[in-house]
Structures are given as structure tokens and as C-alpha cells.
Amino acid sequence: MQIINSVQEMQQWCLSHKKAGKTIGLVPTMGYLHNGHLALVKAARKECDIVVVSVFVNPIQFGVGEDFEEYPRDLSHDAGLLEKEQVNAVFAPPVREMYPAGYNTFVEVTGEITQKMCGNSRPGHFKGVTTVVSKLFHICFADRAYFGQKDAQQAMIVDKMVRELNFPLEIIRVPIVREPDGLAMSSRNVYLDADQRKQALVLNQALQAAQQVIQEGERNIEVVRDVMKKKIEQSPDARIDYIEINDARDLSTVERITEPVLLALAVRFGNTRLIDNLLVEV
Ligand code: AMP
């Protein structure tokens, strides 16, 4: 397994495989890998000749006062996990390699899809995401790129960007991987103390409770939102950032639940902000 830090070297390495007729699968990550990330890697390994995993904590997708500096990092541990998954190359560029002094080019998806949910609570976040993944797609000549349903809004925005800018690649979405007790795996879970870790179970519980009332026939958005709100409020330290119910295809606003919906939550425990979601069919 190669570990490559330079953009030029990564691009040449991928180009040589591309010219040899190989398909390239890219898994973009910010590192501190867990089984959620590895599910993406395994899917790529099954479907592509060459698998590249990028490990890059992207500063431009973090807002002022967010956790860019504290974000957990452990490249040698990540490399060990990726070697076991038979990954061909890890791309781990320093920040100045991706954004040299004077860097000024950004890719932005506009409209409702980037304005609600995390777009509303983290201004500029998705512009940072679409910029870095555009760069990664160009650097790695990816035929397929793998994204987790854990960040459902991100996957939908990247998919829209790829279609609208005619990137010649396919976005593959991988289901959320959870801990045995239901908490969605996240690199940020390490920030939680033991008590917060227990309380964080309310995210998945709220989604499950909402799914149940929808399946029992409830179609009113406010009623379903209230089910989730009440469940989260059972946890004394939870501070709700958002609870949203949107059209599962494009995150457009729905009046009533008549089509598949995405239930989505962001909840803070202390300084830790957790997100989770569930796609519910009707
Ligand atoms: P991150 O390192 O948090 O930026 O995540 C990198 C990729 O892994 C993103 O596409 C995430 O959606 C995906 N991912 C993170 N956690 C999970 C999880 N628990 N299940 C599935 N995919 C995940």
C-alpha cells in the first residue's frame, strides 16, 4: 500500500493505473477511521480494481469556532486498518499541498439542498466539502466515489454537483454503520464522556420512534417532529440543533408525509455535535 502526500505524485500514480485500463474507487475521509469508513472501503474493494482512500481533515469545511484543531487524527493507525482492507493507496496531503498560499477557487452547490439542515447550522460547510471532493476527484481520476448515508445531505449534494458539472464518475452511497446499541459510528464519538455516550442513544431512539408513528399512519410533519423532540428531551444534556423532515430525494420541503422522507437530527452534548438520519418509506 502506497502512502502519498503530494498532489502531483497522487495524480501521476492514478493516471498510470487509469491508462492501464483499471477502474479507480475513491473513499474520501477525514481519518480516525472506524467501521463506518471501512464499510465504504469494503464496497470500493469489491467493485473497483484500484482503491484510493484519502485522509485529509479539510480546514475549509470547518467554521470559525468549530473543531478543526481538535479533530482526532491518527494516520499510522488508519494506515494499518487500510492495509488490512487491501487498499492500494492512501492520499494524505498536508493542508498547504491542497490549498497553497493564495488559493482562491471554490465549488458551490446553491439552492434549498445546501441551505437547510447542516447548511443552515454550519454556513460555508458544504462549499468546503464540494470544493475538496472536486479536487480529490480530479487528483484521483475516480470512476466511483463512496459516501456514507451517515452524512446523507453531503452525499446528496455531492451527487447533485457531479451530475450538474458532468463529472465522469458515479457516486455510491453506503448505509449507516452503527454501534451494537444503535449509536451511529462517528470519529467525533471519542469526544463524549461516559454519561454523554449513554445519553447519545436518544438520537437513534428518536428516529426509530418517529419511523414507528409514520408506519402506524401518522402523516403530519409537526406531530412526527414532536415525537422526536420529546424523545431527545428525555436526555438532560441534549441541546437540539435541528430536527428536520424533508423529501428523501432532494431534501425539498414537504407539507405532509406522502412520499419517502429523510428524518434528520443534529444534537449537541457539551461541545460535541452529533448527527443522525433515517430514510422512511411510506
Ligand atoms: P468523515 O471522515 O467523517 O468525513 O467520513 C468520511 C465518509 O465516511 C463519509 O462519506 C461519511 O458519510 C462516511 N461515514 C462516516 N461514518 C459513517 C457511518 N457510521 N456509517 C457509514 N458511513 C459513514
mmCIF file of C-alpha atoms and ligand atoms in Angstrom:
data_model
loop_
_atom_site.group_PDB
_atom_site.id
_atom_site.type_symbol
_atom_site.label_atom_id
_atom_site.label_comp_id
_atom_site.label_asym_id
_atom_site.label_seq_id
_atom_site.Cartn_x
_atom_site.Cartn_y
_atom_site.Cartn_z
ATOM 1 C CA MET A 1 0.000 0.000 0.000
ATOM 2 C CA GLN A 2 1.361 3.385 -1.025
ATOM 3 C CA ILE A 3 1.088 6.414 1.247
ATOM 4 C CA ILE A 4 1.221 9.510 -0.925
ATOM 5 C CA ASN A 5 1.372 13.106 0.318
ATOM 6 C CA SER A 6 1.905 15.052 -2.883
ATOM 7 C CA VAL A 7 -0.895 16.038 -5.278
ATOM 8 C CA GLN A 8 1.314 15.631 -8.324
ATOM 9 C CA GLU A 9 2.541 12.191 -7.282
ATOM 10 C CA MET A 10 -1.004 11.022 -6.490
ATOM 11 C CA GLN A 11 -2.277 12.269 -9.824
ATOM 12 C CA GLN A 12 0.513 10.560 -11.761
ATOM 13 C CA TRP A 13 0.053 7.314 -9.835
ATOM 14 C CA CYS A 14 -3.706 7.259 -10.554
ATOM 15 C CA LEU A 15 -3.218 8.297 -14.173
ATOM 16 C CA SER A 16 -0.850 5.388 -14.802
ATOM 17 C CA HIS A 17 -3.488 2.939 -13.479
ATOM 18 C CA LYS A 18 -6.191 4.682 -15.491
ATOM 19 C CA LYS A 19 -4.143 4.377 -18.674
ATOM 20 C CA ALA A 20 -3.679 0.670 -17.938
ATOM 21 C CA GLY A 21 -7.469 0.336 -18.074
ATOM 22 C CA LYS A 22 -8.079 -0.046 -14.326
ATOM 23 C CA THR A 23 -11.177 1.294 -12.570
ATOM 24 C CA ILE A 24 -10.421 3.548 -9.613
ATOM 25 C CA GLY A 25 -12.591 3.762 -6.488
ATOM 26 C CA LEU A 26 -12.090 6.718 -4.144
ATOM 27 C CA VAL A 27 -13.160 6.873 -0.491
ATOM 28 C CA PRO A 28 -12.805 10.432 0.842
ATOM 29 C CA THR A 29 -12.387 10.592 4.641
ATOM 30 C CA MET A 30 -11.070 12.846 7.374
ATOM 31 C CA GLY A 31 -9.344 9.871 9.012
ATOM 32 C CA TYR A 32 -9.580 8.488 12.553
ATOM 33 C CA LEU A 33 -11.194 5.563 10.843
ATOM 34 C CA HIS A 34 -13.879 3.275 12.267
ATOM 35 C CA ASN A 35 -16.082 0.513 10.864
ATOM 36 C CA GLY A 36 -18.358 3.080 9.177
ATOM 37 C CA HIS A 37 -15.463 4.226 6.999
ATOM 38 C CA LEU A 38 -14.369 0.624 6.472
ATOM 39 C CA ALA A 39 -17.814 -0.288 5.074
ATOM 40 C CA LEU A 40 -17.141 2.262 2.304
ATOM 41 C CA VAL A 41 -13.661 0.831 1.753
ATOM 42 C CA LYS A 42 -15.004 -2.748 1.542
ATOM 43 C CA ALA A 43 -17.638 -1.688 -1.007
ATOM 44 C CA ALA A 44 -14.940 0.004 -3.096
ATOM 45 C CA ARG A 45 -12.650 -3.029 -2.797
ATOM 46 C CA LYS A 46 -15.422 -5.273 -4.185
ATOM 47 C CA GLU A 47 -16.271 -3.033 -7.127
ATOM 48 C CA CYS A 48 -13.012 -1.406 -8.285
ATOM 49 C CA ASP A 49 -9.559 -2.556 -9.459
ATOM 50 C CA ILE A 50 -7.751 0.173 -7.548
ATOM 51 C CA VAL A 51 -8.904 1.620 -4.211
ATOM 52 C CA VAL A 52 -7.659 5.009 -3.012
ATOM 53 C CA VAL A 53 -8.601 6.337 0.434
ATOM 54 C CA SER A 54 -7.968 9.993 1.147
ATOM 55 C CA VAL A 55 -7.286 11.047 4.730
ATOM 56 C CA PHE A 56 -7.490 14.807 4.960
ATOM 57 C CA VAL A 57 -9.033 16.996 7.651
ATOM 58 C CA ASN A 58 -10.290 19.699 5.313
ATOM 59 C CA PRO A 59 -9.946 23.091 7.024
ATOM 60 C CA ILE A 60 -12.309 24.929 4.661
ATOM 61 C CA GLN A 61 -15.318 22.839 5.677
ATOM 62 C CA PHE A 62 -14.930 23.878 9.335
ATOM 63 C CA GLY A 63 -16.471 27.136 10.520
ATOM 64 C CA VAL A 64 -14.967 29.612 12.975
ATOM 65 C CA GLY A 65 -15.149 28.108 16.470
ATOM 66 C CA GLU A 66 -15.633 24.554 15.177
ATOM 67 C CA ASP A 67 -13.340 21.633 15.997
ATOM 68 C CA PHE A 68 -10.751 21.741 13.161
ATOM 69 C CA GLU A 69 -7.768 21.916 15.553
ATOM 70 C CA GLU A 70 -9.099 19.282 17.972
ATOM 71 C CA TYR A 71 -10.427 16.894 15.303
ATOM 72 C CA PRO A 72 -8.891 13.478 16.162
ATOM 73 C CA ARG A 73 -6.028 12.328 13.920
ATOM 74 C CA ASP A 74 -4.013 9.078 13.846
ATOM 75 C CA LEU A 75 -2.622 8.382 10.382
ATOM 76 C CA SER A 76 -0.456 5.411 11.341
ATOM 77 C CA HIS A 77 -3.431 3.611 12.944
ATOM 78 C CA ASP A 78 -5.583 4.451 9.902
ATOM 79 C CA ALA A 79 -2.885 3.121 7.551
ATOM 80 C CA GLY A 80 -2.790 -0.171 9.485
ATOM 81 C CA LEU A 81 -6.560 -0.625 9.095
ATOM 82 C CA LEU A 82 -6.471 0.263 5.396
ATOM 83 C CA GLU A 83 -3.577 -2.103 4.695
ATOM 84 C CA LYS A 84 -5.732 -4.956 6.079
ATOM 85 C CA GLU A 85 -8.526 -3.960 3.689
ATOM 86 C CA GLN A 86 -6.096 -4.262 0.768
ATOM 87 C CA VAL A 87 -6.307 -0.616 -0.138
ATOM 88 C CA ASN A 88 -3.842 0.304 -2.891
ATOM 89 C CA ALA A 89 -3.061 3.877 -1.896
ATOM 90 C CA VAL A 90 -3.688 6.348 0.899
ATOM 91 C CA PHE A 91 -3.654 10.008 -0.081
ATOM 92 C CA ALA A 92 -2.773 12.118 2.957
ATOM 93 C CA PRO A 93 -1.742 15.580 1.785
ATOM 94 C CA PRO A 94 -0.701 18.389 4.128
ATOM 95 C CA VAL A 95 -3.065 21.393 4.123
ATOM 96 C CA ARG A 96 -0.613 23.586 2.162
ATOM 97 C CA GLU A 97 -0.465 20.938 -0.567
ATOM 98 C CA MET A 98 -4.233 21.150 -1.153
ATOM 99 C CA TYR A 99 -4.525 24.882 -0.500
ATOM 100 C CA PRO A 100 -1.244 26.649 -1.344
ATOM 101 C CA ALA A 101 -0.864 30.303 -0.324
ATOM 102 C CA GLY A 102 -3.241 32.467 -2.343
ATOM 103 C CA TYR A 103 -5.679 29.617 -3.032
ATOM 104 C CA ASN A 104 -8.967 31.120 -4.263
ATOM 105 C CA THR A 105 -11.068 28.590 -6.189
ATOM 106 C CA PHE A 106 -14.268 27.104 -4.759
ATOM 107 C CA VAL A 107 -17.093 24.886 -5.985
ATOM 108 C CA GLU A 108 -20.533 25.602 -4.555
ATOM 109 C CA VAL A 109 -23.941 23.972 -4.945
ATOM 110 C CA THR A 110 -26.617 26.563 -4.242
ATOM 111 C CA GLY A 111 -30.339 26.319 -3.512
ATOM 112 C CA GLU A 112 -32.517 24.666 -0.925
ATOM 113 C CA ILE A 113 -30.449 21.481 -0.682
ATOM 114 C CA THR A 114 -27.463 23.344 0.813
ATOM 115 C CA GLN A 115 -29.488 25.838 2.873
ATOM 116 C CA LYS A 116 -31.283 23.559 5.302
ATOM 117 C CA MET A 117 -30.135 21.085 7.969
ATOM 118 C CA CYS A 118 -26.328 21.278 8.321
ATOM 119 C CA GLY A 119 -26.214 24.005 5.653
ATOM 120 C CA ASN A 120 -28.171 26.240 7.980
ATOM 121 C CA SER A 121 -26.232 25.446 11.162
ATOM 122 C CA ARG A 122 -22.778 25.347 9.507
ATOM 123 C CA PRO A 123 -22.590 28.203 6.953
ATOM 124 C CA GLY A 124 -19.934 27.522 4.306
ATOM 125 C CA HIS A 125 -19.556 23.863 5.331
ATOM 126 C CA PHE A 126 -20.866 22.331 2.110
ATOM 127 C CA LYS A 127 -18.924 24.781 -0.058
ATOM 128 C CA GLY A 128 -15.802 23.421 1.667
ATOM 129 C CA VAL A 129 -16.952 19.846 1.089
ATOM 130 C CA THR A 130 -17.791 20.250 -2.613
ATOM 131 C CA THR A 131 -14.510 22.091 -3.194
ATOM 132 C CA VAL A 132 -12.358 19.402 -1.583
ATOM 133 C CA VAL A 133 -14.160 16.464 -3.206
ATOM 134 C CA SER A 134 -13.923 18.169 -6.628
ATOM 135 C CA LYS A 135 -10.171 18.432 -6.120
ATOM 136 C CA LEU A 136 -9.969 14.804 -4.966
ATOM 137 C CA PHE A 137 -11.988 13.589 -7.976
ATOM 138 C CA HIS A 138 -9.567 15.378 -10.308
ATOM 139 C CA ILE A 139 -6.468 14.221 -8.456
ATOM 140 C CA CYS A 140 -7.554 10.565 -8.306
ATOM 141 C CA PHE A 141 -9.311 10.104 -11.671
ATOM 142 C CA ALA A 142 -12.002 8.246 -9.758
ATOM 143 C CA ASP A 143 -14.586 6.175 -11.630
ATOM 144 C CA ARG A 144 -16.586 5.693 -8.430
ATOM 145 C CA ALA A 145 -16.585 7.611 -5.171
ATOM 146 C CA TYR A 146 -18.051 6.207 -1.968
ATOM 147 C CA PHE A 147 -20.036 8.255 0.555
ATOM 148 C CA GLY A 148 -21.843 7.225 3.741
ATOM 149 C CA GLN A 149 -25.545 7.688 4.310
ATOM 150 C CA LYS A 150 -24.483 8.902 7.778
ATOM 151 C CA ASP A 151 -23.899 12.263 6.060
ATOM 152 C CA ALA A 152 -26.984 11.941 3.854
ATOM 153 C CA GLN A 153 -27.150 15.626 2.965
ATOM 154 C CA GLN A 154 -23.466 15.640 1.968
ATOM 155 C CA ALA A 155 -23.944 12.585 -0.287
ATOM 156 C CA MET A 156 -26.975 14.200 -1.972
ATOM 157 C CA ILE A 157 -25.144 17.492 -2.536
ATOM 158 C CA VAL A 158 -22.050 15.772 -3.952
ATOM 159 C CA ASP A 159 -24.267 13.655 -6.213
ATOM 160 C CA LYS A 160 -26.012 16.791 -7.485
ATOM 161 C CA MET A 161 -22.675 18.520 -8.109
ATOM 162 C CA VAL A 162 -21.363 15.506 -10.032
ATOM 163 C CA ARG A 163 -24.450 15.418 -12.260
ATOM 164 C CA GLU A 164 -24.640 19.154 -12.820
ATOM 165 C CA LEU A 165 -20.912 19.642 -13.510
ATOM 166 C CA ASN A 166 -20.749 16.444 -15.627
ATOM 167 C CA PHE A 167 -18.015 14.780 -13.589
ATOM 168 C CA PRO A 168 -17.421 11.398 -15.285
ATOM 169 C CA LEU A 169 -17.912 9.378 -12.120
ATOM 170 C CA GLU A 170 -20.544 7.575 -10.131
ATOM 171 C CA ILE A 171 -21.425 8.333 -6.513
ATOM 172 C CA ILE A 172 -22.119 5.215 -4.456
ATOM 173 C CA ARG A 173 -23.958 5.563 -1.132
ATOM 174 C CA VAL A 174 -23.307 3.119 1.708
ATOM 175 C CA PRO A 175 -25.758 2.551 4.622
ATOM 176 C CA ILE A 176 -25.036 3.875 8.132
ATOM 177 C CA VAL A 177 -22.926 1.592 10.328
ATOM 178 C CA ARG A 178 -23.992 1.672 13.986
ATOM 179 C CA GLU A 179 -22.543 0.530 17.309
ATOM 180 C CA PRO A 180 -24.372 -2.523 18.751
ATOM 181 C CA ASP A 181 -26.513 -0.181 20.902
ATOM 182 C CA GLY A 182 -27.611 1.882 17.880
ATOM 183 C CA LEU A 183 -25.335 4.950 18.062
ATOM 184 C CA ALA A 184 -24.157 5.858 14.557
ATOM 185 C CA MET A 185 -20.372 5.435 14.351
ATOM 186 C CA SER A 186 -18.518 8.737 14.108
ATOM 187 C CA SER A 187 -14.942 9.916 14.659
ATOM 188 C CA ARG A 188 -16.466 12.565 16.955
ATOM 189 C CA ASN A 189 -17.887 9.924 19.349
ATOM 190 C CA VAL A 190 -14.474 9.909 21.102
ATOM 191 C CA TYR A 191 -15.271 13.394 22.432
ATOM 192 C CA LEU A 192 -18.206 12.017 24.500
ATOM 193 C CA ASP A 193 -17.700 11.180 28.179
ATOM 194 C CA ALA A 194 -19.332 8.001 29.542
ATOM 195 C CA ASP A 195 -22.538 9.772 30.557
ATOM 196 C CA GLN A 196 -22.891 11.671 27.270
ATOM 197 C CA ARG A 197 -22.187 8.432 25.377
ATOM 198 C CA LYS A 198 -25.207 6.841 27.106
ATOM 199 C CA GLN A 199 -27.400 9.877 26.516
ATOM 200 C CA ALA A 200 -26.418 9.995 22.832
ATOM 201 C CA LEU A 201 -28.556 6.900 22.236
ATOM 202 C CA VAL A 202 -31.580 9.230 22.074
ATOM 203 C CA LEU A 203 -30.686 10.217 18.508
ATOM 204 C CA ASN A 204 -31.320 6.764 17.087
ATOM 205 C CA GLN A 205 -34.199 6.194 19.515
ATOM 206 C CA ALA A 206 -35.907 9.398 18.325
ATOM 207 C CA LEU A 207 -35.553 8.321 14.694
ATOM 208 C CA GLN A 208 -36.931 4.861 15.471
ATOM 209 C CA ALA A 209 -39.898 6.310 17.396
ATOM 210 C CA ALA A 210 -40.680 8.670 14.510
ATOM 211 C CA GLN A 211 -40.456 5.846 11.998
ATOM 212 C CA GLN A 212 -42.888 3.833 14.071
ATOM 213 C CA VAL A 213 -45.571 6.543 14.195
ATOM 214 C CA ILE A 214 -45.202 7.109 10.429
ATOM 215 C CA GLN A 215 -45.590 3.398 9.809
ATOM 216 C CA GLU A 216 -48.678 3.435 12.029
ATOM 217 C CA GLY A 217 -50.171 6.041 9.680
ATOM 218 C CA GLU A 218 -49.148 9.472 11.025
ATOM 219 C CA ARG A 219 -48.670 11.899 8.116
ATOM 220 C CA ASN A 220 -48.435 15.238 9.934
ATOM 221 C CA ILE A 221 -44.880 16.678 9.950
ATOM 222 C CA GLU A 222 -45.347 18.609 13.199
ATOM 223 C CA VAL A 223 -46.641 15.567 15.079
ATOM 224 C CA VAL A 224 -43.706 13.425 13.909
ATOM 225 C CA ARG A 225 -41.202 16.181 14.706
ATOM 226 C CA ASP A 226 -42.695 16.442 18.180
ATOM 227 C CA VAL A 227 -42.238 12.707 18.759
ATOM 228 C CA MET A 228 -38.507 13.154 18.040
ATOM 229 C CA LYS A 229 -38.241 16.332 20.121
ATOM 230 C CA LYS A 230 -39.868 14.722 23.186
ATOM 231 C CA LYS A 231 -37.593 11.689 22.916
ATOM 232 C CA ILE A 232 -34.449 13.837 22.729
ATOM 233 C CA GLU A 233 -35.603 15.996 25.620
ATOM 234 C CA GLN A 234 -35.588 12.905 27.836
ATOM 235 C CA SER A 235 -31.827 13.274 27.781
ATOM 236 C CA PRO A 236 -30.895 16.075 30.233
ATOM 237 C CA ASP A 237 -27.722 17.276 28.460
ATOM 238 C CA ALA A 238 -29.005 17.151 24.860
ATOM 239 C CA ARG A 239 -29.303 20.503 23.071
ATOM 240 C CA ILE A 240 -31.190 20.234 19.799
ATOM 241 C CA ASP A 241 -29.527 21.917 16.816
ATOM 242 C CA TYR A 242 -32.183 20.789 14.309
ATOM 243 C CA ILE A 243 -34.875 18.200 13.746
ATOM 244 C CA GLU A 244 -35.976 18.100 10.117
ATOM 245 C CA ILE A 245 -38.230 16.028 7.902
ATOM 246 C CA ASN A 246 -37.666 16.553 4.173
ATOM 247 C CA ASP A 247 -38.277 14.830 0.865
ATOM 248 C CA ALA A 248 -35.842 11.902 0.695
ATOM 249 C CA ARG A 249 -34.999 12.521 -2.977
ATOM 250 C CA ASP A 250 -33.843 16.138 -2.914
ATOM 251 C CA LEU A 251 -34.457 17.467 0.627
ATOM 252 C CA SER A 252 -37.240 19.725 -0.632
ATOM 253 C CA THR A 253 -39.794 20.810 1.962
ATOM 254 C CA VAL A 254 -42.836 18.571 2.384
ATOM 255 C CA GLU A 255 -46.206 19.599 3.800
ATOM 256 C CA ARG A 256 -47.317 16.099 4.709
ATOM 257 C CA ILE A 257 -45.659 12.712 4.614
ATOM 258 C CA THR A 258 -46.871 11.205 1.340
ATOM 259 C CA GLU A 259 -43.531 10.243 -0.239
ATOM 260 C CA PRO A 260 -40.335 8.771 1.290
ATOM 261 C CA VAL A 261 -38.849 11.234 3.777
ATOM 262 C CA LEU A 262 -35.463 11.744 5.370
ATOM 263 C CA LEU A 263 -35.699 12.232 9.135
ATOM 264 C CA ALA A 264 -32.575 14.127 10.185
ATOM 265 C CA LEU A 265 -31.208 15.299 13.531
ATOM 266 C CA ALA A 266 -28.295 17.284 14.875
ATOM 267 C CA VAL A 267 -27.901 17.318 18.650
ATOM 268 C CA ARG A 268 -25.160 18.708 20.872
ATOM 269 C CA PHE A 269 -23.778 17.144 24.039
ATOM 270 C CA GLY A 270 -21.433 19.719 25.532
ATOM 271 C CA ASN A 271 -19.185 20.820 22.672
ATOM 272 C CA THR A 272 -19.851 17.664 20.645
ATOM 273 C CA ARG A 273 -22.316 17.891 17.797
ATOM 274 C CA LEU A 274 -23.743 14.582 16.592
ATOM 275 C CA ILE A 275 -25.872 13.955 13.503
ATOM 276 C CA ASP A 276 -28.032 11.007 12.508
ATOM 277 C CA ASN A 277 -30.772 10.282 9.997
ATOM 278 C CA LEU A 278 -33.222 7.676 8.788
ATOM 279 C CA LEU A 279 -34.917 7.249 5.442
ATOM 280 C CA VAL A 280 -38.558 6.266 5.942
ATOM 281 C CA GLU A 281 -40.679 4.854 3.122
ATOM 282 C CA VAL A 282 -44.446 5.263 3.213
HETATM 283 P P1 AMP B 1 -15.659 11.586 7.686
HETATM 284 O O1 AMP B 1 -14.298 11.016 7.929
HETATM 285 O O2 AMP B 1 -16.478 11.754 8.925
HETATM 286 O O3 AMP B 1 -15.639 12.817 6.801
HETATM 287 O O4 AMP B 1 -16.438 10.495 6.853
HETATM 288 C C1 AMP B 1 -15.930 10.010 5.634
HETATM 289 C C2 AMP B 1 -17.002 9.203 4.947
HETATM 290 O O5 AMP B 1 -17.380 8.106 5.792
HETATM 291 C C3 AMP B 1 -18.279 10.000 4.678
HETATM 292 O O6 AMP B 1 -18.803 9.654 3.408
HETATM 293 C C4 AMP B 1 -19.202 9.544 5.791
HETATM 294 O O7 AMP B 1 -20.568 9.637 5.462
HETATM 295 C C5 AMP B 1 -18.780 8.107 5.951
HETATM 296 N N1 AMP B 1 -19.154 7.624 7.287
HETATM 297 C C6 AMP B 1 -18.792 8.156 8.475
HETATM 298 N N2 AMP B 1 -19.390 7.488 9.492
HETATM 299 C C7 AMP B 1 -20.151 6.532 8.915
HETATM 300 C C8 AMP B 1 -21.031 5.527 9.432
HETATM 301 N N3 AMP B 1 -21.246 5.374 10.739
HETATM 302 N N4 AMP B 1 -21.652 4.719 8.550
HETATM 303 C C9 AMP B 1 -21.452 4.876 7.211
HETATM 304 N N5 AMP B 1 -20.646 5.791 6.665
HETATM 305 C C10 AMP B 1 -20.011 6.614 7.499
#
